[in-house]
Structures are given as C-alpha cells and as structure tokens.
Amino acid sequence: ETGVTQTPRHLVMGMTNKKSLKCEQHLGHNAMYWYKQSAKKPLELMFVYNFKEQTENNSVPSRFSPECPNSSHLFLHLHTLQPEDSALYLCASSPQPGQGGDTQYFGPGTRLTVL
Amino acid sequence: QKEVEQDPGPLSVPEGAIVSLNCTYSNSAFQYFMWYRQYSRKGPELLMYTYSSGNKEDGRFTAQVDKSSKYISLFIRDSQPSDSATYLCAMSGQGNAGGTSYGKLTFGQGTILTVHP
C-alpha cells in the first residue's frame, strides 16, 4: 500500500448505528486531518492531529469522535448521525505540521450515506 | 464574504483549448497557494504549489499568483479529455499570522471542468 488509504470506501448507516472510518498513511508524515466534502461546498476541515495530539477541532459536533493512536493511523467514530452528515469524508496527511505551505496528501475518501 | 471565492462552473471546453481557472481571496496573510485536482470518486491530488507572487510552470500547467490583487490562476494548455476533473484552489498562511492557523488550508469550492473530444 502506498500513500493514504481509507476504509471503507462506501458506508450506509442508520441514524442509530455506530460505525468507524479508518485512515492509514504510508508516507511517514507527522500530521493527519479529517475533512468533510459536501456537494457545492468547499472542503471543511474537521480535525487536525500533530504527532498524535489533536491540535484543532473545527467546532465539530460530538457525534463525530476522532482517534489517533499513532502518527500513521486515524479513525473517525460515528454515532447517532443525521442525514445532513451524508458526505464524502476525506483523510489527509502532511510531513511537517504547523508550517506554512505544508502540503497535504489526500486519501480516496469514504462516501457516507446516513438514512 | 467567503475567504476564498472560486467559480464552481461547470466549465466545458473542446480538446486543445487553453483553460483558465481562478480564485480570489480576502486574507492578505495567505502566502502559500496550491491547486488540487480531484477526479470523480477520488480524493484531491496536489497539482501545483507556489509561494508568494509569481508564476510556476509544470508541463502544460501554469500557476500564477498576484498577491496585490489577491488573485490566483491556473492555466492548462492543450487541454485533454483526461484533464476533466474538479479543480480546487487552496491556500495557507505562515504560522498563525493574520488569523490563519497552523496546518490549515482554506479551500475554494472547486471548479468542475469537462474537456470534450
């Protein structure tokens, strides 16, 4: 595996379900990110982790719970979601957290549908 | 006012045309400017990266930054059907200057481009 991988690629869940999204980066980077991409909207940054520590929570509802056990893995735990949470969830990583121009590399995303 | 404005299109051009994609921004603290390309059902991939004002060329792609006008452009020469994708501009500041945050990219909405044979 190379680059940034995400599983599952597609997920359909009910509002009462609990599920998790997984992201793994094989680039040796130190920062990882979760983004939400909805139709006709810019990418919305959700969470930033630098060296496994959360450094940004962009006012994300508590029904989204991130976990970063090490610099290579990032999870997004989902529970009691709403239909408006349906979107493409993208994971990204970057080499040098906290520096201007630190380029981010994205995974393919998980297409989430909440019924 | 959005921090970054990008016309969502869609933009449809014939093969071989020169394509011009643009973004405007309001935060003068932005110093790093990127263009990402996103194919359908894929994540964004970094296409071009520039620092401050000036031009950068890579094959058929040229990125221009005009900080005085807060305006960035991506030109695609001799466009091909394989260039059909959504193009996202993104930018960031230096550290926490001007309200920007460490590690934070601010994205435009993306422009949908179709190059037809």
JSON list of C-alpha atoms in Angstrom, two decimals:
[
{"chain": "A", "resi": 1, "resn": "GLU", "atom": "CA", "xyz": [0.00, 0.00, 0.00]},
{"chain": "A", "resi": 2, "resn": "THR", "atom": "CA", "xyz": [1.21, 3.48, -0.80]},
{"chain": "A", "resi": 3, "resn": "GLY", "atom": "CA", "xyz": [0.04, 6.99, 0.02]},
{"chain": "A", "resi": 4, "resn": "VAL", "atom": "CA", "xyz": [-3.07, 7.48, 2.11]},
{"chain": "A", "resi": 5, "resn": "THR", "atom": "CA", "xyz": [-5.66, 4.72, 2.31]},
{"chain": "A", "resi": 6, "resn": "GLN", "atom": "CA", "xyz": [-9.17, 4.87, 3.70]},
{"chain": "A", "resi": 7, "resn": "THR", "atom": "CA", "xyz": [-11.69, 2.18, 4.59]},
{"chain": "A", "resi": 8, "resn": "PRO", "atom": "CA", "xyz": [-14.46, 1.59, 3.94]},
{"chain": "A", "resi": 9, "resn": "ARG", "atom": "CA", "xyz": [-14.87, 3.37, 0.61]},
{"chain": "A", "resi": 10, "resn": "HIS", "atom": "CA", "xyz": [-18.65, 3.41, 0.96]},
{"chain": "A", "resi": 11, "resn": "LEU", "atom": "CA", "xyz": [-20.81, 3.28, 4.07]},
{"chain": "A", "resi": 12, "resn": "VAL", "atom": "CA", "xyz": [-24.56, 3.37, 4.57]},
{"chain": "A", "resi": 13, "resn": "MET", "atom": "CA", "xyz": [-25.80, 3.65, 8.12]},
{"chain": "A", "resi": 14, "resn": "GLY", "atom": "CA", "xyz": [-28.93, 4.41, 10.05]},
{"chain": "A", "resi": 15, "resn": "MET", "atom": "CA", "xyz": [-29.17, 7.27, 12.49]},
{"chain": "A", "resi": 16, "resn": "THR", "atom": "CA", "xyz": [-28.88, 4.96, 15.49]},
{"chain": "A", "resi": 17, "resn": "ASN", "atom": "CA", "xyz": [-25.87, 3.00, 14.25]},
{"chain": "A", "resi": 18, "resn": "LYS", "atom": "CA", "xyz": [-22.28, 3.28, 15.41]},
{"chain": "A", "resi": 19, "resn": "LYS", "atom": "CA", "xyz": [-19.54, 2.93, 12.83]},
{"chain": "A", "resi": 20, "resn": "SER", "atom": "CA", "xyz": [-15.92, 3.91, 12.37]},
{"chain": "A", "resi": 21, "resn": "LEU", "atom": "CA", "xyz": [-13.89, 5.24, 9.46]},
{"chain": "A", "resi": 22, "resn": "LYS", "atom": "CA", "xyz": [-10.25, 4.29, 9.20]},
{"chain": "A", "resi": 23, "resn": "CYS", "atom": "CA", "xyz": [-7.35, 6.12, 7.61]},
{"chain": "A", "resi": 24, "resn": "GLU", "atom": "CA", "xyz": [-3.75, 4.97, 7.25]},
{"chain": "A", "resi": 25, "resn": "GLN", "atom": "CA", "xyz": [-0.85, 6.89, 5.76]},
{"chain": "A", "resi": 26, "resn": "HIS", "atom": "CA", "xyz": [2.29, 5.19, 4.44]},
{"chain": "A", "resi": 27, "resn": "LEU", "atom": "CA", "xyz": [4.25, 8.39, 3.85]},
{"chain": "A", "resi": 28, "resn": "GLY", "atom": "CA", "xyz": [6.00, 8.83, 7.19]},
{"chain": "A", "resi": 29, "resn": "HIS", "atom": "CA", "xyz": [4.13, 12.06, 7.85]},
{"chain": "A", "resi": 30, "resn": "ASN", "atom": "CA", "xyz": [3.53, 13.59, 11.26]},
{"chain": "A", "resi": 31, "resn": "ALA", "atom": "CA", "xyz": [0.17, 15.31, 10.79]},
{"chain": "A", "resi": 32, "resn": "MET", "atom": "CA", "xyz": [-3.21, 13.86, 9.87]},
{"chain": "A", "resi": 33, "resn": "TYR", "atom": "CA", "xyz": [-6.51, 15.53, 9.06]},
{"chain": "A", "resi": 34, "resn": "TRP", "atom": "CA", "xyz": [-10.21, 14.79, 8.66]},
{"chain": "A", "resi": 35, "resn": "TYR", "atom": "CA", "xyz": [-12.23, 16.79, 6.13]},
{"chain": "A", "resi": 36, "resn": "LYS", "atom": "CA", "xyz": [-15.88, 16.75, 5.13]},
{"chain": "A", "resi": 37, "resn": "GLN", "atom": "CA", "xyz": [-16.74, 17.36, 1.48]},
{"chain": "A", "resi": 38, "resn": "SER", "atom": "CA", "xyz": [-20.36, 18.12, 0.67]},
{"chain": "A", "resi": 39, "resn": "ALA", "atom": "CA", "xyz": [-21.81, 18.91, -2.72]},
{"chain": "A", "resi": 40, "resn": "LYS", "atom": "CA", "xyz": [-21.32, 22.52, -3.82]},
{"chain": "A", "resi": 41, "resn": "LYS", "atom": "CA", "xyz": [-19.35, 23.42, -0.69]},
{"chain": "A", "resi": 42, "resn": "PRO", "atom": "CA", "xyz": [-15.63, 23.89, -0.04]},
{"chain": "A", "resi": 43, "resn": "LEU", "atom": "CA", "xyz": [-13.80, 21.21, 1.89]},
{"chain": "A", "resi": 44, "resn": "GLU", "atom": "CA", "xyz": [-14.48, 21.65, 5.58]},
{"chain": "A", "resi": 45, "resn": "LEU", "atom": "CA", "xyz": [-11.64, 20.89, 7.96]},
{"chain": "A", "resi": 46, "resn": "MET", "atom": "CA", "xyz": [-12.88, 18.85, 10.92]},
{"chain": "A", "resi": 47, "resn": "PHE", "atom": "CA", "xyz": [-9.86, 17.77, 12.97]},
{"chain": "A", "resi": 48, "resn": "VAL", "atom": "CA", "xyz": [-6.08, 18.11, 12.91]},
{"chain": "A", "resi": 49, "resn": "TYR", "atom": "CA", "xyz": [-3.62, 15.82, 14.68]},
{"chain": "A", "resi": 50, "resn": "ASN", "atom": "CA", "xyz": [0.06, 16.64, 15.02]},
{"chain": "A", "resi": 51, "resn": "PHE", "atom": "CA", "xyz": [2.28, 13.89, 16.40]},
{"chain": "A", "resi": 52, "resn": "LYS", "atom": "CA", "xyz": [-0.85, 12.07, 17.64]},
{"chain": "A", "resi": 53, "resn": "GLU", "atom": "CA", "xyz": [-2.12, 15.11, 19.55]},
{"chain": "A", "resi": 54, "resn": "GLN", "atom": "CA", "xyz": [-5.31, 16.87, 18.50]},
{"chain": "A", "resi": 55, "resn": "THR", "atom": "CA", "xyz": [-4.47, 20.48, 17.65]},
{"chain": "A", "resi": 56, "resn": "GLU", "atom": "CA", "xyz": [-7.67, 21.58, 16.02]},
{"chain": "A", "resi": 57, "resn": "ASN", "atom": "CA", "xyz": [-11.34, 20.77, 16.40]},
{"chain": "A", "resi": 58, "resn": "ASN", "atom": "CA", "xyz": [-13.26, 22.95, 13.99]},
{"chain": "A", "resi": 59, "resn": "SER", "atom": "CA", "xyz": [-16.47, 23.10, 16.07]},
{"chain": "A", "resi": 60, "resn": "VAL", "atom": "CA", "xyz": [-17.41, 19.59, 15.04]},
{"chain": "A", "resi": 61, "resn": "PRO", "atom": "CA", "xyz": [-20.50, 18.05, 16.73]},
{"chain": "A", "resi": 62, "resn": "SER", "atom": "CA", "xyz": [-19.72, 15.44, 19.38]},
{"chain": "A", "resi": 63, "resn": "ARG", "atom": "CA", "xyz": [-21.40, 12.72, 17.31]},
{"chain": "A", "resi": 64, "resn": "PHE", "atom": "CA", "xyz": [-18.06, 12.68, 15.43]},
{"chain": "A", "resi": 65, "resn": "SER", "atom": "CA", "xyz": [-15.25, 11.39, 17.63]},
{"chain": "A", "resi": 66, "resn": "PRO", "atom": "CA", "xyz": [-11.68, 11.19, 16.27]},
{"chain": "A", "resi": 67, "resn": "GLU", "atom": "CA", "xyz": [-8.95, 8.90, 17.50]},
{"chain": "A", "resi": 68, "resn": "CYS", "atom": "CA", "xyz": [-5.27, 8.94, 16.58]},
{"chain": "A", "resi": 69, "resn": "PRO", "atom": "CA", "xyz": [-3.37, 6.03, 18.18]},
{"chain": "A", "resi": 70, "resn": "ASN", "atom": "CA", "xyz": [-0.14, 6.81, 16.29]},
{"chain": "A", "resi": 71, "resn": "SER", "atom": "CA", "xyz": [1.14, 9.06, 13.52]},
{"chain": "A", "resi": 72, "resn": "SER", "atom": "CA", "xyz": [0.14, 6.56, 10.82]},
{"chain": "A", "resi": 73, "resn": "HIS", "atom": "CA", "xyz": [-3.45, 5.83, 11.79]},
{"chain": "A", "resi": 74, "resn": "LEU", "atom": "CA", "xyz": [-6.51, 7.98, 12.23]},
{"chain": "A", "resi": 75, "resn": "PHE", "atom": "CA", "xyz": [-10.08, 6.96, 13.00]},
{"chain": "A", "resi": 76, "resn": "LEU", "atom": "CA", "xyz": [-13.37, 8.77, 12.94]},
{"chain": "A", "resi": 77, "resn": "HIS", "atom": "CA", "xyz": [-16.01, 7.18, 15.18]},
{"chain": "A", "resi": 78, "resn": "LEU", "atom": "CA", "xyz": [-19.58, 7.94, 14.20]},
{"chain": "A", "resi": 79, "resn": "HIS", "atom": "CA", "xyz": [-22.72, 7.64, 16.32]},
{"chain": "A", "resi": 80, "resn": "THR", "atom": "CA", "xyz": [-26.27, 8.94, 16.10]},
{"chain": "A", "resi": 81, "resn": "LEU", "atom": "CA", "xyz": [-25.58, 10.78, 12.88]},
{"chain": "A", "resi": 82, "resn": "GLN", "atom": "CA", "xyz": [-28.09, 12.90, 10.99]},
{"chain": "A", "resi": 83, "resn": "PRO", "atom": "CA", "xyz": [-29.00, 12.70, 7.30]},
{"chain": "A", "resi": 84, "resn": "GLU", "atom": "CA", "xyz": [-27.21, 16.04, 6.73]},
{"chain": "A", "resi": 85, "resn": "ASP", "atom": "CA", "xyz": [-23.98, 14.31, 7.74]},
{"chain": "A", "resi": 86, "resn": "SER", "atom": "CA", "xyz": [-24.06, 12.40, 4.47]},
{"chain": "A", "resi": 87, "resn": "ALA", "atom": "CA", "xyz": [-20.94, 13.46, 2.57]},
{"chain": "A", "resi": 88, "resn": "LEU", "atom": "CA", "xyz": [-17.51, 12.38, 1.38]},
{"chain": "A", "resi": 89, "resn": "TYR", "atom": "CA", "xyz": [-15.12, 12.15, 4.33]},
{"chain": "A", "resi": 90, "resn": "LEU", "atom": "CA", "xyz": [-11.53, 12.70, 3.36]},
{"chain": "A", "resi": 91, "resn": "CYS", "atom": "CA", "xyz": [-8.40, 11.94, 5.33]},
{"chain": "A", "resi": 92, "resn": "ALA", "atom": "CA", "xyz": [-5.14, 13.73, 4.60]},
{"chain": "A", "resi": 93, "resn": "SER", "atom": "CA", "xyz": [-1.60, 13.73, 5.93]},
{"chain": "A", "resi": 94, "resn": "SER", "atom": "CA", "xyz": [1.31, 16.17, 5.74]},
{"chain": "A", "resi": 95, "resn": "PRO", "atom": "CA", "xyz": [5.00, 15.98, 6.58]},
{"chain": "A", "resi": 96, "resn": "GLN", "atom": "CA", "xyz": [5.62, 18.98, 8.80]},
{"chain": "A", "resi": 97, "resn": "PRO", "atom": "CA", "xyz": [2.74, 20.09, 10.96]},
{"chain": "A", "resi": 98, "resn": "GLY", "atom": "CA", "xyz": [2.36, 23.73, 11.81]},
{"chain": "A", "resi": 99, "resn": "GLN", "atom": "CA", "xyz": [4.40, 25.15, 8.99]},
{"chain": "A", "resi": 100, "resn": "GLY", "atom": "CA", "xyz": [3.06, 27.34, 6.26]},
{"chain": "A", "resi": 101, "resn": "GLY", "atom": "CA", "xyz": [2.94, 25.64, 2.92]},
{"chain": "A", "resi": 102, "resn": "ASP", "atom": "CA", "xyz": [2.96, 22.16, 4.41]},
{"chain": "A", "resi": 103, "resn": "THR", "atom": "CA", "xyz": [1.39, 20.23, 1.56]},
{"chain": "A", "resi": 104, "resn": "GLN", "atom": "CA", "xyz": [-1.35, 17.75, 2.32]},
{"chain": "A", "resi": 105, "resn": "TYR", "atom": "CA", "xyz": [-1.90, 14.43, 0.61]},
{"chain": "A", "resi": 106, "resn": "PHE", "atom": "CA", "xyz": [-5.40, 13.03, 0.49]},
{"chain": "A", "resi": 107, "resn": "GLY", "atom": "CA", "xyz": [-6.88, 9.58, 0.61]},
{"chain": "A", "resi": 108, "resn": "PRO", "atom": "CA", "xyz": [-9.70, 8.49, -1.72]},
{"chain": "A", "resi": 109, "resn": "GLY", "atom": "CA", "xyz": [-12.39, 9.23, 0.83]},
{"chain": "A", "resi": 110, "resn": "THR", "atom": "CA", "xyz": [-15.33, 7.37, 2.38]},
{"chain": "A", "resi": 111, "resn": "ARG", "atom": "CA", "xyz": [-18.71, 8.09, 0.81]},
{"chain": "A", "resi": 112, "resn": "LEU", "atom": "CA", "xyz": [-21.10, 8.13, 3.79]},
{"chain": "A", "resi": 113, "resn": "THR", "atom": "CA", "xyz": [-24.86, 7.97, 3.48]},
{"chain": "A", "resi": 114, "resn": "VAL", "atom": "CA", "xyz": [-27.00, 8.39, 6.60]},
{"chain": "A", "resi": 115, "resn": "LEU", "atom": "CA", "xyz": [-30.56, 7.13, 6.27]},
{"chain": "B", "resi": 1, "resn": "GLN", "atom": "CA", "xyz": [-17.75, 37.23, 2.35]},
{"chain": "B", "resi": 2, "resn": "LYS", "atom": "CA", "xyz": [-16.05, 33.86, 1.89]},
{"chain": "B", "resi": 3, "resn": "GLU", "atom": "CA", "xyz": [-12.31, 33.80, 2.50]},
{"chain": "B", "resi": 4, "resn": "VAL", "atom": "CA", "xyz": [-11.75, 32.12, -0.87]},
{"chain": "B", "resi": 5, "resn": "GLU", "atom": "CA", "xyz": [-14.05, 32.54, -3.85]},
{"chain": "B", "resi": 6, "resn": "GLN", "atom": "CA", "xyz": [-13.98, 30.15, -6.78]},
{"chain": "B", "resi": 7, "resn": "ASP", "atom": "CA", "xyz": [-16.48, 29.94, -9.61]},
{"chain": "B", "resi": 8, "resn": "PRO", "atom": "CA", "xyz": [-17.91, 26.41, -9.46]},
{"chain": "B", "resi": 9, "resn": "GLY", "atom": "CA", "xyz": [-18.63, 26.32, -13.19]},
{"chain": "B", "resi": 10, "resn": "PRO", "atom": "CA", "xyz": [-19.25, 23.92, -14.75]},
{"chain": "B", "resi": 11, "resn": "LEU", "atom": "CA", "xyz": [-16.77, 24.79, -17.47]},
{"chain": "B", "resi": 12, "resn": "SER", "atom": "CA", "xyz": [-16.86, 22.87, -20.74]},
{"chain": "B", "resi": 13, "resn": "VAL", "atom": "CA", "xyz": [-14.15, 23.31, -23.39]},
{"chain": "B", "resi": 14, "resn": "PRO", "atom": "CA", "xyz": [-13.08, 21.48, -26.55]},
{"chain": "B", "resi": 15, "resn": "GLU", "atom": "CA", "xyz": [-9.93, 19.41, -26.59]},
{"chain": "B", "resi": 16, "resn": "GLY", "atom": "CA", "xyz": [-6.86, 21.54, -27.25]},
{"chain": "B", "resi": 17, "resn": "ALA", "atom": "CA", "xyz": [-8.30, 24.71, -25.70]},
{"chain": "B", "resi": 18, "resn": "ILE", "atom": "CA", "xyz": [-6.49, 26.84, -23.14]},
{"chain": "B", "resi": 19, "resn": "VAL", "atom": "CA", "xyz": [-8.29, 26.67, -19.82]},
{"chain": "B", "resi": 20, "resn": "SER", "atom": "CA", "xyz": [-8.15, 29.43, -17.22]},
{"chain": "B", "resi": 21, "resn": "LEU", "atom": "CA", "xyz": [-9.25, 28.71, -13.66]},
{"chain": "B", "resi": 22, "resn": "ASN", "atom": "CA", "xyz": [-9.26, 31.40, -11.00]},
{"chain": "B", "resi": 23, "resn": "CYS", "atom": "CA", "xyz": [-9.68, 32.10, -7.31]},
{"chain": "B", "resi": 24, "resn": "THR", "atom": "CA", "xyz": [-9.86, 35.31, -5.34]},
{"chain": "B", "resi": 25, "resn": "TYR", "atom": "CA", "xyz": [-9.23, 35.61, -1.64]},
{"chain": "B", "resi": 26, "resn": "SER", "atom": "CA", "xyz": [-9.61, 38.16, 1.10]},
{"chain": "B", "resi": 27, "resn": "ASN", "atom": "CA", "xyz": [-6.98, 37.27, 3.71]},
{"chain": "B", "resi": 28, "resn": "SER", "atom": "CA", "xyz": [-3.72, 39.06, 2.94]},
{"chain": "B", "resi": 29, "resn": "ALA", "atom": "CA", "xyz": [-1.88, 36.68, 5.29]},
{"chain": "B", "resi": 30, "resn": "PHE", "atom": "CA", "xyz": [-2.11, 33.83, 2.77]},
{"chain": "B", "resi": 31, "resn": "GLN", "atom": "CA", "xyz": [1.33, 33.13, 1.34]},
{"chain": "B", "resi": 32, "resn": "TYR", "atom": "CA", "xyz": [1.17, 29.55, 0.05]},
{"chain": "B", "resi": 33, "resn": "PHE", "atom": "CA", "xyz": [-1.09, 28.70, -2.84]},
{"chain": "B", "resi": 34, "resn": "MET", "atom": "CA", "xyz": [-1.98, 25.31, -4.20]},
{"chain": "B", "resi": 35, "resn": "TRP", "atom": "CA", "xyz": [-4.09, 23.75, -6.87]},
{"chain": "B", "resi": 36, "resn": "TYR", "atom": "CA", "xyz": [-5.56, 20.32, -6.36]},
{"chain": "B", "resi": 37, "resn": "ARG", "atom": "CA", "xyz": [-7.22, 18.14, -8.99]},
{"chain": "B", "resi": 38, "resn": "GLN", "atom": "CA", "xyz": [-10.00, 15.79, -7.98]},
{"chain": "B", "resi": 39, "resn": "TYR", "atom": "CA", "xyz": [-11.29, 13.10, -10.29]},
{"chain": "B", "resi": 40, "resn": "SER", "atom": "CA", "xyz": [-14.72, 11.64, -9.73]},
{"chain": "B", "resi": 41, "resn": "ARG", "atom": "CA", "xyz": [-14.79, 9.21, -6.77]},
{"chain": "B", "resi": 42, "resn": "LYS", "atom": "CA", "xyz": [-11.21, 10.07, -5.82]},
{"chain": "B", "resi": 43, "resn": "GLY", "atom": "CA", "xyz": [-9.51, 12.29, -3.27]},
{"chain": "B", "resi": 44, "resn": "PRO", "atom": "CA", "xyz": [-7.85, 15.56, -4.27]},
{"chain": "B", "resi": 45, "resn": "GLU", "atom": "CA", "xyz": [-4.29, 15.29, -5.58]},
{"chain": "B", "resi": 46, "resn": "LEU", "atom": "CA", "xyz": [-1.78, 18.12, -5.42]},
{"chain": "B", "resi": 47, "resn": "LEU", "atom": "CA", "xyz": [-1.18, 19.60, -8.86]},
{"chain": "B", "resi": 48, "resn": "MET", "atom": "CA", "xyz": [0.71, 22.86, -8.33]},
{"chain": "B", "resi": 49, "resn": "TYR", "atom": "CA", "xyz": [2.28, 24.65, -5.37]},
{"chain": "B", "resi": 50, "resn": "THR", "atom": "CA", "xyz": [3.54, 28.23, -5.30]},
{"chain": "B", "resi": 51, "resn": "TYR", "atom": "CA", "xyz": [4.83, 30.57, -2.66]},
{"chain": "B", "resi": 52, "resn": "SER", "atom": "CA", "xyz": [4.00, 34.27, -2.68]},
{"chain": "B", "resi": 53, "resn": "SER", "atom": "CA", "xyz": [3.59, 36.10, -6.00]},
{"chain": "B", "resi": 54, "resn": "GLY", "atom": "CA", "xyz": [4.85, 34.90, -9.35]},
{"chain": "B", "resi": 55, "resn": "ASN", "atom": "CA", "xyz": [4.46, 32.17, -11.93]},
{"chain": "B", "resi": 56, "resn": "LYS", "atom": "CA", "xyz": [5.25, 28.49, -11.88]},
{"chain": "B", "resi": 57, "resn": "GLU", "atom": "CA", "xyz": [5.15, 26.19, -14.86]},
{"chain": "B", "resi": 58, "resn": "ASP", "atom": "CA", "xyz": [4.96, 22.40, -14.95]},
{"chain": "B", "resi": 59, "resn": "GLY", "atom": "CA", "xyz": [4.36, 20.87, -18.36]},
{"chain": "B", "resi": 60, "resn": "ARG", "atom": "CA", "xyz": [1.00, 22.05, -19.65]},
{"chain": "B", "resi": 61, "resn": "PHE", "atom": "CA", "xyz": [0.12, 23.69, -16.34]},
{"chain": "B", "resi": 62, "resn": "THR", "atom": "CA", "xyz": [0.99, 27.23, -15.22]},
{"chain": "B", "resi": 63, "resn": "ALA", "atom": "CA", "xyz": [0.08, 28.68, -11.85]},
{"chain": "B", "resi": 64, "resn": "GLN", "atom": "CA", "xyz": [0.06, 32.43, -11.32]},
{"chain": "B", "resi": 65, "resn": "VAL", "atom": "CA", "xyz": [-0.24, 34.35, -8.08]},
{"chain": "B", "resi": 66, "resn": "ASP", "atom": "CA", "xyz": [-0.92, 38.08, -7.85]},
{"chain": "B", "resi": 67, "resn": "LYS", "atom": "CA", "xyz": [-0.88, 38.95, -4.16]},
{"chain": "B", "resi": 68, "resn": "SER", "atom": "CA", "xyz": [-1.52, 42.64, -4.79]},
{"chain": "B", "resi": 69, "resn": "SER", "atom": "CA", "xyz": [-4.87, 41.73, -6.36]},
{"chain": "B", "resi": 70, "resn": "LYS", "atom": "CA", "xyz": [-5.45, 38.69, -4.14]},
{"chain": "B", "resi": 71, "resn": "TYR", "atom": "CA", "xyz": [-5.97, 36.61, -7.26]},
{"chain": "B", "resi": 72, "resn": "ILE", "atom": "CA", "xyz": [-4.58, 33.26, -8.33]},
{"chain": "B", "resi": 73, "resn": "SER", "atom": "CA", "xyz": [-4.92, 31.41, -11.62]},
{"chain": "B", "resi": 74, "resn": "LEU", "atom": "CA", "xyz": [-4.25, 28.01, -13.12]},
{"chain": "B", "resi": 75, "resn": "PHE", "atom": "CA", "xyz": [-3.79, 27.75, -16.87]},
{"chain": "B", "resi": 76, "resn": "ILE", "atom": "CA", "xyz": [-3.99, 24.46, -18.73]},
{"chain": "B", "resi": 77, "resn": "ARG", "atom": "CA", "xyz": [-2.57, 24.48, -22.26]},
{"chain": "B", "resi": 78, "resn": "ASP", "atom": "CA", "xyz": [-3.59, 21.97, -24.93]},
{"chain": "B", "resi": 79, "resn": "SER", "atom": "CA", "xyz": [-6.31, 20.61, -22.68]},
{"chain": "B", "resi": 80, "resn": "GLN", "atom": "CA", "xyz": [-7.09, 16.89, -22.90]},
{"chain": "B", "resi": 81, "resn": "PRO", "atom": "CA", "xyz": [-10.19, 14.85, -22.01]},
{"chain": "B", "resi": 82, "resn": "SER", "atom": "CA", "xyz": [-8.10, 13.37, -19.18]},
{"chain": "B", "resi": 83, "resn": "ASP", "atom": "CA", "xyz": [-7.99, 16.85, -17.63]},
{"chain": "B", "resi": 84, "resn": "SER", "atom": "CA", "xyz": [-11.73, 16.59, -16.93]},
{"chain": "B", "resi": 85, "resn": "ALA", "atom": "CA", "xyz": [-11.99, 16.88, -13.16]},
{"chain": "B", "resi": 86, "resn": "THR", "atom": "CA", "xyz": [-12.79, 19.30, -10.36]},
{"chain": "B", "resi": 87, "resn": "TYR", "atom": "CA", "xyz": [-10.01, 21.79, -9.66]},
{"chain": "B", "resi": 88, "resn": "LEU", "atom": "CA", "xyz": [-9.68, 23.12, -6.13]},
{"chain": "B", "resi": 89, "resn": "CYS", "atom": "CA", "xyz": [-7.62, 26.09, -5.11]},
{"chain": "B", "resi": 90, "resn": "ALA", "atom": "CA", "xyz": [-6.23, 26.10, -1.58]},
{"chain": "B", "resi": 91, "resn": "MET", "atom": "CA", "xyz": [-4.10, 28.48, 0.43]},
{"chain": "B", "resi": 92, "resn": "SER", "atom": "CA", "xyz": [-2.46, 28.88, 3.80]},
{"chain": "B", "resi": 93, "resn": "GLY", "atom": "CA", "xyz": [-0.57, 31.41, 5.84]},
{"chain": "B", "resi": 94, "resn": "GLN", "atom": "CA", "xyz": [2.73, 31.41, 7.66]},
{"chain": "B", "resi": 95, "resn": "GLY", "atom": "CA", "xyz": [2.18, 30.05, 11.16]},
{"chain": "B", "resi": 96, "resn": "ASN", "atom": "CA", "xyz": [-0.69, 31.88, 12.85]},
{"chain": "B", "resi": 97, "resn": "ALA", "atom": "CA", "xyz": [-0.23, 35.18, 11.03]},
{"chain": "B", "resi": 98, "resn": "GLY", "atom": "CA", "xyz": [-3.35, 37.12, 10.11]},
{"chain": "B", "resi": 99, "resn": "GLY", "atom": "CA", "xyz": [-5.80, 34.72, 11.67]},
{"chain": "B", "resi": 100, "resn": "THR", "atom": "CA", "xyz": [-4.57, 31.72, 9.75]},
{"chain": "B", "resi": 101, "resn": "SER", "atom": "CA", "xyz": [-3.95, 28.57, 11.75]},
{"chain": "B", "resi": 102, "resn": "TYR", "atom": "CA", "xyz": [-1.05, 26.19, 11.75]},
{"chain": "B", "resi": 103, "resn": "GLY", "atom": "CA", "xyz": [-1.60, 23.41, 9.27]},
{"chain": "B", "resi": 104, "resn": "LYS", "atom": "CA", "xyz": [-4.88, 24.82, 8.00]},
{"chain": "B", "resi": 105, "resn": "LEU", "atom": "CA", "xyz": [-5.65, 25.00, 4.32]},
{"chain": "B", "resi": 106, "resn": "THR", "atom": "CA", "xyz": [-8.55, 27.14, 3.17]},
{"chain": "B", "resi": 107, "resn": "PHE", "atom": "CA", "xyz": [-10.16, 25.75, 0.04]},
{"chain": "B", "resi": 108, "resn": "GLY", "atom": "CA", "xyz": [-12.25, 27.21, -2.72]},
{"chain": "B", "resi": 109, "resn": "GLN", "atom": "CA", "xyz": [-15.47, 25.49, -3.72]},
{"chain": "B", "resi": 110, "resn": "GLY", "atom": "CA", "xyz": [-13.86, 23.87, -6.75]},
{"chain": "B", "resi": 111, "resn": "THR", "atom": "CA", "xyz": [-14.47, 24.32, -10.48]},
{"chain": "B", "resi": 112, "resn": "ILE", "atom": "CA", "xyz": [-15.86, 21.41, -12.47]},
{"chain": "B", "resi": 113, "resn": "LEU", "atom": "CA", "xyz": [-14.05, 21.16, -15.82]},
{"chain": "B", "resi": 114, "resn": "THR", "atom": "CA", "xyz": [-15.04, 18.99, -18.76]},
{"chain": "B", "resi": 115, "resn": "VAL", "atom": "CA", "xyz": [-12.80, 18.73, -21.83]},
{"chain": "B", "resi": 116, "resn": "HIS", "atom": "CA", "xyz": [-14.71, 17.13, -24.67]},
{"chain": "B", "resi": 117, "resn": "PRO", "atom": "CA", "xyz": [-13.03, 15.45, -27.66]}
]
